[in-house]
Short mmCIF file of C-alpha atoms and ligand atoms in Angstrom, two decimals:
data_model
loop_
_atom_site.label_atom_id
_atom_site.label_comp_id
_atom_site.label_asym_id
_atom_site.label_seq_id
_atom_site.Cartn_x
_atom_site.Cartn_y
_atom_site.Cartn_z
CA MET N 7 19.99 16.77 -26.63
CA SER N 8 18.94 13.96 -28.91
CA ASP N 9 15.44 13.46 -30.20
CA ILE N 10 14.24 9.89 -30.23
CA GLY N 11 11.72 10.70 -32.94
CA ARG N 12 14.66 10.95 -35.32
CA LEU N 13 16.69 8.17 -33.78
CA CYS N 14 14.08 5.46 -34.13
CA GLU N 15 14.55 2.78 -36.70
CA PRO N 16 11.95 2.82 -39.47
CA ILE N 17 8.87 1.13 -38.07
CA PRO N 18 8.22 -2.23 -39.73
CA GLU N 19 4.96 -2.58 -41.58
CA VAL N 20 2.74 -4.76 -39.38
CA ALA N 21 -0.54 -3.10 -40.20
CA ILE N 22 -3.75 -5.01 -39.63
CA VAL N 23 -7.34 -4.20 -40.40
CA SER N 24 -9.20 -3.19 -37.25
CA THR N 25 -12.84 -3.95 -36.60
CA LYS N 26 -13.62 -0.39 -37.61
CA GLY N 27 -12.05 -0.95 -40.98
CA LEU N 28 -9.21 1.40 -40.16
CA ARG N 29 -5.68 0.22 -40.69
CA MET N 30 -3.84 0.41 -37.42
CA ARG N 31 -0.71 -1.05 -35.93
CA THR N 32 -1.19 -2.86 -32.68
CA VAL N 33 0.99 -4.16 -29.88
CA ASP N 34 1.20 -7.81 -28.80
CA ARG N 35 0.13 -7.43 -25.20
CA LEU N 36 0.04 -4.96 -22.35
CA GLY N 37 0.43 -5.60 -18.65
CA VAL N 38 -0.60 -3.18 -15.92
CA VAL N 39 1.83 -3.42 -13.01
CA VAL N 40 0.48 -1.97 -9.77
CA CYS N 41 3.39 -1.31 -7.43
CA GLY N 42 1.43 -0.86 -4.23
CA ALA N 43 0.37 2.61 -3.18
CA MET N 44 1.36 5.80 -1.42
CA HIS N 45 -0.73 7.85 0.93
CA CYS N 46 -1.44 11.35 -0.24
CA ASP N 47 -3.59 14.29 0.73
CA ARG N 48 -6.66 14.13 -1.47
CA SER N 49 -6.60 17.89 -2.00
CA SER N 50 -3.42 17.47 -4.04
CA MET N 51 -5.49 15.50 -6.55
CA VAL N 52 -8.83 17.33 -6.37
CA VAL N 53 -8.62 20.88 -5.17
CA GLY N 54 -10.85 21.75 -2.26
CA SER N 55 -11.64 18.17 -1.30
CA ASN N 56 -10.68 18.73 2.30
CA SER N 57 -11.61 21.58 4.55
CA ALA N 58 -10.09 20.72 7.91
CA GLY N 59 -6.55 19.49 7.37
CA PRO N 60 -5.19 16.63 5.28
CA ASN N 61 -7.52 13.95 4.02
CA TRP N 62 -5.19 10.98 3.57
CA VAL N 63 -6.18 8.65 0.77
CA GLU N 64 -4.63 5.71 -1.03
CA SER N 65 -2.70 6.67 -4.17
CA PRO N 66 -1.77 3.58 -6.20
CA SER N 67 1.44 3.63 -8.22
CA LEU N 68 1.16 2.22 -11.76
CA CYS N 69 3.66 1.07 -14.32
CA VAL N 70 2.82 -0.45 -17.69
CA LEU N 71 4.68 -3.08 -19.68
CA VAL N 72 4.02 -3.06 -23.42
CA GLU N 73 5.32 -5.87 -25.60
CA THR N 74 5.53 -5.40 -29.36
CA SER N 75 7.17 -7.26 -32.19
CA ALA N 76 9.68 -4.43 -32.38
CA GLY N 77 10.56 -4.11 -28.69
CA THR N 78 9.34 -3.86 -25.11
CA VAL N 79 8.41 -0.64 -23.35
CA LEU N 80 8.20 0.04 -19.64
CA TRP N 81 6.07 3.09 -18.88
CA ASP N 82 7.18 4.68 -15.60
CA THR N 83 9.18 3.10 -12.80
CA SER N 84 7.20 3.84 -9.61
CA CYS N 85 8.79 4.57 -6.23
CA PRO N 86 12.13 3.32 -4.90
CA ARG N 87 12.55 0.86 -2.08
CA ASP N 88 14.69 3.36 -0.15
CA TRP N 89 12.07 6.13 -0.27
CA ARG N 90 12.30 6.77 3.48
CA THR N 91 15.86 8.05 3.12
CA ARG N 92 15.96 8.99 -0.55
CA TRP N 93 13.05 11.37 -0.21
CA GLU N 94 14.46 13.21 2.80
CA PRO N 95 15.64 16.23 0.77
CA GLN N 96 12.02 17.17 0.20
CA GLY N 97 11.25 16.65 3.89
CA GLY N 98 8.71 14.66 2.09
CA ASN N 99 9.08 11.09 3.02
CA LEU N 100 6.07 12.20 5.04
CA ALA N 101 4.32 14.17 2.28
CA ASN N 102 3.50 11.12 0.14
CA PRO N 103 4.67 8.11 2.12
CA TYR N 104 5.08 4.96 -0.01
CA ASP N 105 3.84 2.86 2.85
CA LEU N 106 1.17 0.70 1.24
CA VAL N 107 3.48 -1.68 -0.57
CA GLY N 108 4.08 -5.37 0.00
CA ASP N 109 7.42 -7.07 -0.46
CA ASP N 110 6.19 -8.56 -3.72
CA GLU N 111 4.87 -5.27 -5.08
CA TYR N 112 8.12 -3.39 -5.71
CA LEU N 113 8.81 -2.93 -9.41
CA ASP N 114 11.86 -5.18 -9.59
CA VAL N 115 10.07 -8.08 -7.90
CA GLN N 116 7.05 -7.69 -10.15
CA LEU N 117 9.09 -7.67 -13.35
CA ASN N 118 10.85 -10.76 -12.09
CA ASN N 119 7.53 -12.47 -11.39
CA ILE N 120 6.32 -11.53 -14.86
CA GLY N 121 9.46 -13.09 -16.25
CA VAL N 122 10.92 -10.00 -17.87
CA GLY N 123 14.56 -9.30 -17.19
CA LEU N 124 15.70 -5.71 -16.86
CA ASP N 125 17.91 -6.26 -19.89
CA GLU N 126 14.91 -7.33 -21.96
CA ILE N 127 13.32 -3.90 -21.76
CA ASP N 128 14.16 -1.77 -24.77
CA TYR N 129 12.57 1.52 -23.77
CA VAL N 130 11.91 2.98 -20.35
CA VAL N 131 9.61 5.95 -20.77
CA PHE N 132 9.10 8.40 -17.94
CA SER N 133 5.73 10.15 -18.12
CA HIS N 134 7.53 12.80 -16.07
CA LEU N 135 10.40 12.75 -13.60
CA HIS N 136 8.64 13.06 -10.26
CA ILE N 137 9.82 10.86 -7.40
CA ASP N 138 7.01 8.33 -7.77
CA HIS N 139 7.62 7.81 -11.51
CA ALA N 140 11.40 8.03 -11.87
CA GLY N 141 12.20 6.39 -8.55
CA ASN N 142 13.52 3.18 -10.08
CA GLY N 143 15.16 4.63 -13.15
CA HIS N 144 18.50 3.70 -11.62
CA LEU N 145 17.68 0.01 -12.19
CA PHE N 146 18.19 0.63 -15.90
CA LYS N 147 21.33 2.72 -15.71
CA ASP N 148 23.59 -0.05 -16.96
CA THR N 149 21.18 -1.78 -19.33
CA ASN N 150 20.81 -1.15 -23.04
CA ALA N 151 17.38 0.38 -22.61
CA LYS N 152 16.76 3.79 -24.10
CA LEU N 153 15.57 6.04 -21.30
CA ILE N 154 13.10 8.59 -22.58
CA CYS N 155 11.28 11.65 -21.28
CA SER N 156 10.01 14.77 -22.99
CA ALA N 157 12.44 17.50 -23.92
CA ASP N 158 10.58 20.05 -21.80
CA GLU N 159 10.64 17.74 -18.79
CA LYS N 160 14.38 17.18 -19.07
CA GLU N 161 15.07 20.88 -19.46
CA PHE N 162 13.15 21.67 -16.28
CA ALA N 163 14.43 18.70 -14.29
CA PHE N 164 18.08 19.61 -14.81
CA GLY N 165 17.54 23.34 -14.76
CA PHE N 166 16.57 24.21 -11.21
CA ASP N 167 18.99 24.96 -8.36
CA GLY N 168 19.43 22.51 -5.51
CA PRO N 169 18.58 18.83 -5.14
CA PHE N 170 14.79 18.98 -5.12
CA ALA N 171 11.94 21.04 -6.53
CA GLY N 172 8.24 20.30 -6.22
CA GLY N 173 8.42 16.56 -6.85
CA HIS N 174 11.63 16.40 -8.90
CA LEU N 175 14.56 14.86 -7.04
CA LYS N 176 17.72 15.15 -9.11
CA ARG N 177 19.24 12.11 -7.49
CA ASP N 178 16.63 9.97 -9.26
CA TYR N 179 17.72 10.89 -12.77
CA GLU N 180 20.90 12.98 -12.83
CA ASP N 181 23.08 9.94 -13.58
CA LEU N 182 20.81 8.65 -16.32
CA SER N 183 21.41 9.17 -19.98
CA LEU N 184 18.00 10.53 -20.94
CA GLU N 185 16.91 10.81 -24.55
CA THR N 186 14.00 13.05 -25.37
CA VAL N 187 10.90 13.35 -27.50
CA SER N 188 9.15 16.54 -28.47
CA GLY N 189 5.73 16.49 -30.03
CA ASP N 190 3.54 13.41 -30.12
CA THR N 191 5.73 10.48 -31.13
CA GLU N 192 5.00 6.87 -32.08
CA ILE N 193 8.04 5.17 -30.56
CA LEU N 194 7.03 1.66 -31.56
CA PRO N 195 4.15 0.37 -33.68
CA GLY N 196 1.00 1.08 -31.67
CA VAL N 197 2.76 2.98 -28.86
CA THR N 198 2.45 6.76 -29.04
CA LEU N 199 3.71 9.26 -26.50
CA ILE N 200 1.38 12.25 -26.21
CA GLN N 201 2.53 15.59 -24.90
CA ALA N 202 0.15 16.47 -22.06
CA PRO N 203 1.82 19.17 -19.97
CA GLY N 204 0.38 20.97 -16.98
CA HIS N 205 1.04 18.70 -14.02
CA THR N 206 4.67 19.31 -14.91
CA VAL N 207 5.91 21.31 -17.90
CA GLY N 208 6.83 18.13 -19.73
CA SER N 209 4.27 15.54 -18.66
CA MET N 210 3.24 12.95 -21.22
CA ALA N 211 0.48 10.40 -21.63
CA MET N 212 0.80 7.13 -23.56
CA GLN N 213 -1.60 5.81 -26.17
CA VAL N 214 -1.46 2.08 -26.88
CA ASP N 215 -3.42 0.39 -29.65
CA LEU N 216 -4.42 -3.23 -29.03
CA GLU N 217 -6.19 -5.64 -31.35
CA ASP N 218 -8.90 -6.90 -28.97
CA SER N 219 -8.89 -4.29 -26.22
CA GLY N 220 -8.82 -1.34 -28.60
CA THR N 221 -7.02 1.84 -27.71
CA MET N 222 -5.93 2.56 -24.16
CA ILE N 223 -4.65 5.91 -22.90
CA PHE N 224 -2.49 5.99 -19.80
CA THR N 225 -2.64 9.51 -18.48
CA SER N 226 -0.14 9.23 -15.64
CA ASP N 227 -0.38 12.42 -13.59
CA SER N 228 -1.70 14.51 -16.45
CA VAL N 229 -5.01 13.26 -15.01
CA PHE N 230 -4.80 11.82 -11.50
CA LEU N 231 -8.35 10.52 -11.20
CA GLY N 232 -11.43 9.84 -13.29
CA GLU N 233 -12.97 12.58 -11.19
CA ASN N 234 -10.48 15.10 -12.62
CA PHE N 235 -11.33 14.05 -16.19
CA GLY N 236 -15.09 14.39 -15.74
CA PRO N 237 -16.78 15.91 -17.54
CA PRO N 238 -17.03 18.27 -15.84
CA VAL N 239 -13.33 18.49 -15.09
CA ALA N 240 -12.20 18.82 -11.48
CA LYS N 241 -9.05 20.86 -10.93
CA PRO N 242 -6.07 19.13 -9.35
CA GLY N 243 -4.31 20.72 -6.38
CA PHE N 244 -0.80 19.70 -7.41
CA VAL N 245 -0.34 21.34 -10.79
CA THR N 246 2.43 23.45 -12.32
CA ASP N 247 0.42 25.25 -14.98
CA LEU N 248 -3.35 25.10 -14.79
CA ARG N 249 -3.98 26.54 -18.27
CA MET N 250 -1.74 23.92 -19.83
CA TRP N 251 -3.46 21.29 -17.71
CA PHE N 252 -6.93 22.22 -19.00
CA ALA N 253 -5.67 22.19 -22.60
CA SER N 254 -4.07 18.77 -22.11
CA VAL N 255 -7.22 17.29 -20.61
CA GLU N 256 -9.24 18.45 -23.59
CA LYS N 257 -6.57 17.14 -25.98
CA LEU N 258 -6.74 13.73 -24.31
CA ARG N 259 -10.54 13.86 -24.41
CA GLN N 260 -10.48 14.48 -28.16
CA ILE N 261 -8.17 11.51 -28.69
CA GLN N 262 -10.36 9.41 -26.41
CA GLU N 263 -13.50 10.31 -28.36
CA ARG N 264 -11.84 9.74 -31.73
CA THR N 265 -10.41 6.35 -30.79
CA ASP N 266 -13.03 5.24 -28.24
CA ALA N 267 -10.12 4.66 -25.90
CA THR N 268 -10.19 3.25 -22.41
CA MET N 269 -8.72 5.85 -20.06
CA VAL N 270 -6.43 4.66 -17.28
CA PHE N 271 -5.74 7.42 -14.78
CA GLY N 272 -2.56 8.09 -12.86
CA HIS N 273 -3.42 7.42 -9.23
CA ASP N 274 -7.05 6.35 -9.16
CA ALA N 275 -7.69 3.95 -6.27
CA GLU N 276 -11.28 3.43 -7.41
CA GLN N 277 -10.24 2.39 -10.91
CA VAL N 278 -7.35 0.08 -10.05
CA PRO N 279 -9.51 -2.83 -8.78
CA ARG N 280 -11.26 -2.88 -12.17
CA LEU N 281 -8.03 -3.18 -14.15
CA LYS N 282 -6.53 -6.43 -15.38
CA ARG N 283 -3.18 -6.85 -13.68
CA ALA N 284 -0.06 -8.62 -14.84
CA PRO N 285 1.19 -11.28 -14.57
CA GLU N 286 -2.21 -12.98 -14.18
CA MET N 287 -4.08 -10.95 -16.79
CA TRP N 288 -3.06 -9.03 -19.87
CA TYR N 289 -4.66 -6.70 -22.34
CA VAL N 290 -4.30 -7.99 -25.88
ZN1 LIG S 315 2.56 10.52 -9.52
#
């Protein structure tokens, strides 16, 4: 298993002086790509939020494109077009149906509309390997992109018996050549992967430092909703290890407080309308 932290080229010195007087490296621009939405039972995101059967709510699916002088990163790959059949092994094309997506909202169409070719993406980073984050990893199978997840995530994702376990569908990633990171790792200037396990054993968040917009933290499913983050925190229903989850939330909170970061949560339908969305608007 390779470790991308050692494989990376030395990071070029592009330091600038931030408004706080701290030297920090920043990215060129960042685009939030909203690939439509799934339906999910709200109790999977906030425990105890339904009492009489499922409470179906909209669960938007986010990817993030980060452009830097040293390369382009795609954070997560959303859900696949063929989810109705691909997700059958979990019996779960009904559990989280990806049925709130327009023809122009699939990841490949959106990247095309942004004007970024698949072969122009240098790193595809999976926050974790669940079906709604690794679902389009296959698009990059034959490109030169480095495909990255955490070492703990890869170990789990290849280690269970059978085709599917709790959100991991081997078909999504078993043919991919996945490189790994362990520990918090700055993969490009201003782009840092943060270990934030709990939702899965190897979930990560991404910190991005921007010149005008400041620091942004993309939690992916380490924190589904602003409501989970609080304070006070609200426990998620769908979680692998609750103790790890609490520790990760407090770790992210410390980074947020230190950097005054904007938090962008994994599936927060209330937050998405307030985000700038590519290709019309970018964070710089
Ligand atoms: Zn998810």
